[in-house]
DNA sequence: GTGAAAGCGCTAACAG
DNA sequence: CTGTTAGCGCTTTCAC
C-alpha cells in the first residue's frame, strides 16, 4: 500500500555501517566515532527515519512510554491534569497513552489491563473511587505508578493530591471573617474521599474559630441539575443559610442556578464560595469567589514523582500535598466594598508528607 | 525487578499446545477446536495473560492502535472531542495515543513524527492552523487519516467539521428576527478558516434577508482579556450595536466581561449570542443564547470515517459536515417574554458532501 | 570502535 | 485442525 517506512538497516546501508552502529548513534548508548556518527545522522535525516519505539522496547525491555488513566478526559479538570502530564512527559521524551475509566470500577480494571498490555514504563492514575479496584493489577504488573487526586487513605504508594482539608478550612475562615455563622457545605457524593476531607477541614476550622457545632452538609449527587434542585430547596427552608460553600465545580454551577431560581442575589442575600477556578467564574455575575486547585502543578508533580521511580529511586512511598489558593471575588466579598487585599500565603506551595508503607 | 509478565509461550506450555494455537485462539483468526480453545482460555486466565500489542503489531504489520493529535487537550472542546473518539475507538478494541501540538506548527510536526513512530493504523488530526504543516508527513506515512474541525479548504482527504456557515447564518437570522439591525460579529483570529467561514455565513444570511451591507467584524485575538477589552471599547463607541455575536467560547466569555464592565445588561441594552455550549452558559445571568457544536458527534463521526478506511474502503475522500443547533436562552430573547418555541430543525443532523481529489 | 548474530513476543507461512 | 519455523525492527552480547 504505502512505500514502507524505512528501517534501521536501511539507514545502516545508506551510511555504509552496521545496524548496531546506527543504534549506538541514535540511542547514544555507546561511543561512536564522530565521522561515522555524522554519516549515520545524515543518512537518517535523508530517509526521514525515526526509531520504532515498539520494536525498541520489545528488544531492550525498556519502555519510553507511560500510561495515564483518568475517570473522564471530558472533564476540564482531568483534561488540564493530562495536559500538564503530557507536557512534562514530552520534555523527557516519553510518550503518553491515555485512557478514561468512565467513572466505572469495572471499566477501570479493563482499561488498566489494556494499558498494561503495552508494557509501559510506569503509570499515572486517578482512580474512579476510594476503593481503587485496579490497584492490585498495578502491583502485579510490578511497574512504578503514582496515584493522583483521588487518593485512598491507606494507599502505600506514591501519591499526589491537594490539601483538601486546608483548602476547605481556608474557605470557612474566609466566610467566618465576613461574619457568616450559618454556612451550608454542598458536596456531590460523600463517598468520595476528597469530599469527606473537605467537609472535615471545614468542620475543624469551624471549631477552631470557637464556633459551636458544625456547618450543615448537603449531599446532592453529581449533576448540575440535581445540585441546583437540592440547593434551591434548602434555600427555601428556614433558617436560610447566609453562605453556601460549594465543594466542586458542578455543585458551584448548581448553586448559581439555585440562587437564580430562588431569586436571591449573592453576596447580599447569600454569599457563595465555589471550588475549582475557571474563566467563567470571573465573568459570572457576581464573579464567584473560589478555591483554586493547582491542577497543572499536580500533573507536573505526579510526572516528576514517576520519573524519579523510573530512574530507580527506592525511597519509601511519598505523598505530595499541594496547597490550594483562595481567589476572592464579589460573590462573598460584598459588592464593590469587597476586601481586595491579597490573601495571605499559607505556607509553601508544596508540602511533602511521607507516606506509610503498607 | 518484577516477576516478569507471562508470555504467549507460557500460556502455550500451561495449556499443552503450541504458541501458534494460543495465537489463533486469542486472535480468532483461524478456527481451533472447542476443547483446545477452552484449555487455552483458562490457561490465559490463570496466568492473567494478555497479548502484547507492540509485539503483535511488529510481526503482523497490523496495528490495533490509532493516534490523535489536537492543538490543546486542555481546551474543553478538544477534550470532549478526544473523549468521544476514545469511547468510539474502545468499542472496536483500538487503543488511542493522544498528543497536543500546543497550537504550534513546529511542535505539530514534531509530535506527528513521534506519533507516526508508533506505526499506528491511522490518525485523527485537528491541525493547529489552515496551513496544516504536518499534512505531508501523514501522506508520506501512507496511513489513513481524518482531519477534524479545522479543515483546510483544499484538503484532498477525509474530513469532519461543522457547518460553520450555516450555524452563523442561523445565528444571524435569529438576531434579525428579534429586530436587530446593528450587529457586530466578534472573531478571535480571522486567520482561522472556521472564523472566516462563520463571518461569511453570517454575511450571507444578512444579505439574503435583504439587509444592506454586512455586519461589522471585530477581531480580538485568543485571550478572554483581549476580547473583553476590544468589545468594551466597541460598546463605548457609537452607534452602539444592538447585538453582539461572539464566534467562539473565549470571545463569548470576553463579551460577558465587557458587558459587565460597560455596565450594560443583556438583552435589554445589548443582545448577546455566543458560540459553543457549556454548562456555565445556562447559569450565567442572563443565560446565554448560543450555537451548540455537536462535539461528541464529530468525534464519533471522525472515528467511523477512519475505521472505514482501515477496513480498506477506497471511496474518494469525503467531507462530513455536521449541523450545529441554536440554543435560545435569555441573553437574546428579551427576558421572560422570550420565545420559548423550539428551534426548527435545519435538515438532517448529518450532511455528506463529497470531497475533491487533490 | 565496529560488526555479526542472536533473540525480545508475537503471527504467518507452510507442513502434516 | 495443529505444530514447526522463520522473521517483523530493534538492541545487545560477543568477537574482532
Short mmCIF file of N, CA, C and O in Angstrom, two decimals, chain A residues 84-132:
data_model
loop_
_atom_site.label_atom_id
_atom_site.label_comp_id
_atom_site.label_asym_id
_atom_site.label_seq_id
_atom_site.Cartn_x
_atom_site.Cartn_y
_atom_site.Cartn_z
N UNK A 84 -0.99 18.78 31.51
CA UNK A 84 0.24 19.08 32.24
C UNK A 84 1.16 17.86 32.27
O UNK A 84 2.38 17.97 32.11
N UNK A 85 0.57 16.70 32.45
CA UNK A 85 1.37 15.48 32.46
C UNK A 85 2.05 15.27 31.11
O UNK A 85 3.22 14.92 31.02
N UNK A 86 1.27 15.51 30.06
CA UNK A 86 1.80 15.29 28.72
C UNK A 86 2.97 16.23 28.44
O UNK A 86 4.00 15.81 27.92
N UNK A 87 2.80 17.49 28.82
CA UNK A 87 3.87 18.46 28.59
C UNK A 87 5.13 18.05 29.34
O UNK A 87 6.24 18.10 28.80
N UNK A 88 4.94 17.61 30.58
CA UNK A 88 6.10 17.20 31.39
C UNK A 88 6.76 15.96 30.78
O UNK A 88 7.99 15.87 30.68
N UNK A 89 5.95 15.03 30.36
CA UNK A 89 6.49 13.78 29.81
C UNK A 89 7.24 14.03 28.51
O UNK A 89 8.29 13.43 28.25
N UNK A 90 6.70 14.92 27.71
CA UNK A 90 7.32 15.20 26.41
C UNK A 90 8.74 15.70 26.58
O UNK A 90 9.64 15.34 25.83
N UNK A 91 8.93 16.52 27.61
CA UNK A 91 10.26 17.07 27.86
C UNK A 91 11.28 15.98 28.12
O UNK A 91 12.47 16.18 27.93
N UNK A 92 10.83 14.86 28.60
CA UNK A 92 11.78 13.77 28.84
C UNK A 92 11.63 12.70 27.79
O UNK A 92 12.03 11.55 28.01
N UNK A 93 11.03 13.09 26.68
CA UNK A 93 10.91 12.22 25.53
C UNK A 93 10.14 10.94 25.81
O UNK A 93 10.45 9.89 25.27
N UNK A 94 9.16 11.08 26.66
CA UNK A 94 8.26 9.94 26.89
C UNK A 94 6.97 10.19 26.14
O UNK A 94 6.49 11.32 26.07
N UNK A 95 6.39 9.13 25.58
CA UNK A 95 5.06 9.24 25.02
C UNK A 95 4.06 8.78 26.07
O UNK A 95 4.35 7.92 26.90
N UNK A 96 2.86 9.36 26.00
CA UNK A 96 1.82 9.04 26.97
C UNK A 96 0.66 8.37 26.27
O UNK A 96 0.18 8.85 25.25
N UNK A 97 0.21 7.28 26.81
CA UNK A 97 -1.00 6.64 26.31
C UNK A 97 -2.09 6.90 27.33
O UNK A 97 -1.92 6.61 28.50
N UNK A 98 -3.19 7.51 26.88
CA UNK A 98 -4.21 7.99 27.80
C UNK A 98 -5.51 7.21 27.63
O UNK A 98 -5.89 6.88 26.51
N UNK A 99 -6.17 6.93 28.74
CA UNK A 99 -7.47 6.28 28.66
C UNK A 99 -8.38 6.80 29.76
O UNK A 99 -7.92 7.35 30.76
N UNK A 100 -9.69 6.65 29.57
CA UNK A 100 -10.67 7.06 30.57
C UNK A 100 -11.39 5.84 31.12
O UNK A 100 -11.66 4.89 30.38
N UNK A 101 -11.70 5.89 32.39
CA UNK A 101 -12.38 4.75 33.01
C UNK A 101 -13.89 4.97 33.08
O UNK A 101 -14.62 4.10 33.55
N UNK A 102 -14.35 6.14 32.65
CA UNK A 102 -15.77 6.41 32.67
C UNK A 102 -16.37 6.33 34.07
O UNK A 102 -17.56 6.09 34.23
N UNK A 103 -15.53 6.54 35.08
CA UNK A 103 -16.01 6.52 36.46
C UNK A 103 -16.65 5.19 36.84
O UNK A 103 -17.53 5.14 37.70
N UNK A 104 -16.21 4.12 36.19
CA UNK A 104 -16.79 2.80 36.42
C UNK A 104 -15.67 1.83 36.81
O UNK A 104 -14.76 1.58 36.03
N UNK A 105 -15.74 1.30 38.03
CA UNK A 105 -14.66 0.45 38.53
C UNK A 105 -14.35 -0.74 37.62
O UNK A 105 -13.19 -1.12 37.46
N UNK A 106 -15.38 -1.33 37.00
CA UNK A 106 -15.13 -2.46 36.11
C UNK A 106 -14.35 -2.01 34.88
O UNK A 106 -13.40 -2.66 34.46
N UNK A 107 -14.81 -0.89 34.33
CA UNK A 107 -14.12 -0.36 33.16
C UNK A 107 -12.70 0.06 33.56
O UNK A 107 -11.77 -0.09 32.78
N UNK A 108 -12.57 0.54 34.77
CA UNK A 108 -11.24 0.93 35.25
C UNK A 108 -10.28 -0.24 35.15
O UNK A 108 -9.17 -0.12 34.63
N UNK A 109 -10.72 -1.38 35.61
CA UNK A 109 -9.87 -2.57 35.55
C UNK A 109 -9.59 -2.97 34.10
O UNK A 109 -8.46 -3.28 33.74
N UNK A 110 -10.64 -2.92 33.29
CA UNK A 110 -10.47 -3.31 31.89
C UNK A 110 -9.49 -2.39 31.17
O UNK A 110 -8.60 -2.85 30.44
N UNK A 111 -9.65 -1.10 31.39
CA UNK A 111 -8.75 -0.14 30.72
C UNK A 111 -7.34 -0.31 31.23
O UNK A 111 -6.37 -0.19 30.49
N UNK A 112 -7.21 -0.55 32.51
CA UNK A 112 -5.89 -0.74 33.11
C UNK A 112 -5.18 -1.92 32.45
O UNK A 112 -4.00 -1.87 32.13
N UNK A 113 -5.94 -2.98 32.23
CA UNK A 113 -5.34 -4.14 31.56
C UNK A 113 -4.88 -3.79 30.16
O UNK A 113 -3.79 -4.16 29.73
N UNK A 114 -5.75 -3.09 29.44
CA UNK A 114 -5.40 -2.71 28.07
C UNK A 114 -4.13 -1.85 28.06
O UNK A 114 -3.27 -2.01 27.20
N UNK A 115 -4.04 -0.97 29.04
CA UNK A 115 -2.86 -0.11 29.10
C UNK A 115 -1.62 -0.91 29.47
O UNK A 115 -0.55 -0.75 28.88
N UNK A 116 -1.78 -1.78 30.45
CA UNK A 116 -0.63 -2.56 30.91
C UNK A 116 -0.10 -3.48 29.81
O UNK A 116 1.07 -3.83 29.78
N UNK A 117 -1.01 -3.87 28.90
CA UNK A 117 -0.59 -4.74 27.80
C UNK A 117 0.52 -4.10 26.98
O UNK A 117 1.34 -4.79 26.39
N UNK A 118 0.57 -2.78 26.97
CA UNK A 118 1.63 -2.08 26.23
C UNK A 118 2.95 -2.14 26.96
O UNK A 118 3.95 -1.63 26.48
N UNK A 119 2.94 -2.70 28.14
CA UNK A 119 4.15 -2.76 28.97
C UNK A 119 4.81 -1.40 29.12
O UNK A 119 5.98 -1.20 28.79
N UNK A 120 4.04 -0.45 29.65
CA UNK A 120 4.59 0.90 29.82
C UNK A 120 5.62 0.90 30.94
O UNK A 120 5.64 -0.01 31.77
N UNK A 121 6.45 1.94 30.93
CA UNK A 121 7.46 2.07 31.98
C UNK A 121 6.79 2.37 33.32
O UNK A 121 7.28 1.96 34.37
N UNK A 122 5.69 3.09 33.28
CA UNK A 122 5.02 3.47 34.52
C UNK A 122 3.62 3.96 34.24
O UNK A 122 3.20 4.01 33.08
N UNK A 123 2.92 4.32 35.29
CA UNK A 123 1.51 4.66 35.12
C UNK A 123 1.12 5.78 36.08
O UNK A 123 1.56 5.82 37.23
N UNK A 124 0.26 6.66 35.60
CA UNK A 124 -0.32 7.71 36.43
C UNK A 124 -1.83 7.48 36.47
O UNK A 124 -2.46 7.39 35.42
N UNK A 125 -2.40 7.37 37.65
CA UNK A 125 -3.81 7.00 37.76
C UNK A 125 -4.60 7.93 38.66
O UNK A 125 -4.18 8.24 39.77
N UNK A 126 -5.75 8.35 38.18
CA UNK A 126 -6.77 8.94 39.04
C UNK A 126 -7.86 7.89 39.17
O UNK A 126 -8.61 7.66 38.22
N UNK A 127 -7.95 7.23 40.32
CA UNK A 127 -8.94 6.16 40.49
C UNK A 127 -10.34 6.73 40.39
O UNK A 127 -10.54 7.92 40.61
N UNK A 128 -11.31 5.85 40.07
CA UNK A 128 -12.65 6.40 39.98
C UNK A 128 -13.36 6.38 41.33
O UNK A 128 -14.42 6.96 41.47
N UNK A 129 -12.77 5.72 42.32
CA UNK A 129 -13.32 5.81 43.67
C UNK A 129 -12.24 5.49 44.70
O UNK A 129 -11.11 5.20 44.36
N UNK A 130 -12.63 5.54 45.96
CA UNK A 130 -11.65 5.34 47.02
C UNK A 130 -11.26 3.89 47.20
O UNK A 130 -10.30 3.57 47.91
N UNK A 131 -12.00 3.00 46.59
CA UNK A 131 -11.65 1.59 46.68
C UNK A 131 -10.44 1.32 45.80
O UNK A 131 -9.52 0.59 46.16
N UNK A 132 -10.44 1.95 44.62
CA UNK A 132 -9.37 1.78 43.65
C UNK A 132 -9.16 0.30 43.33
O UNK A 132 -8.14 -0.31 43.66
#
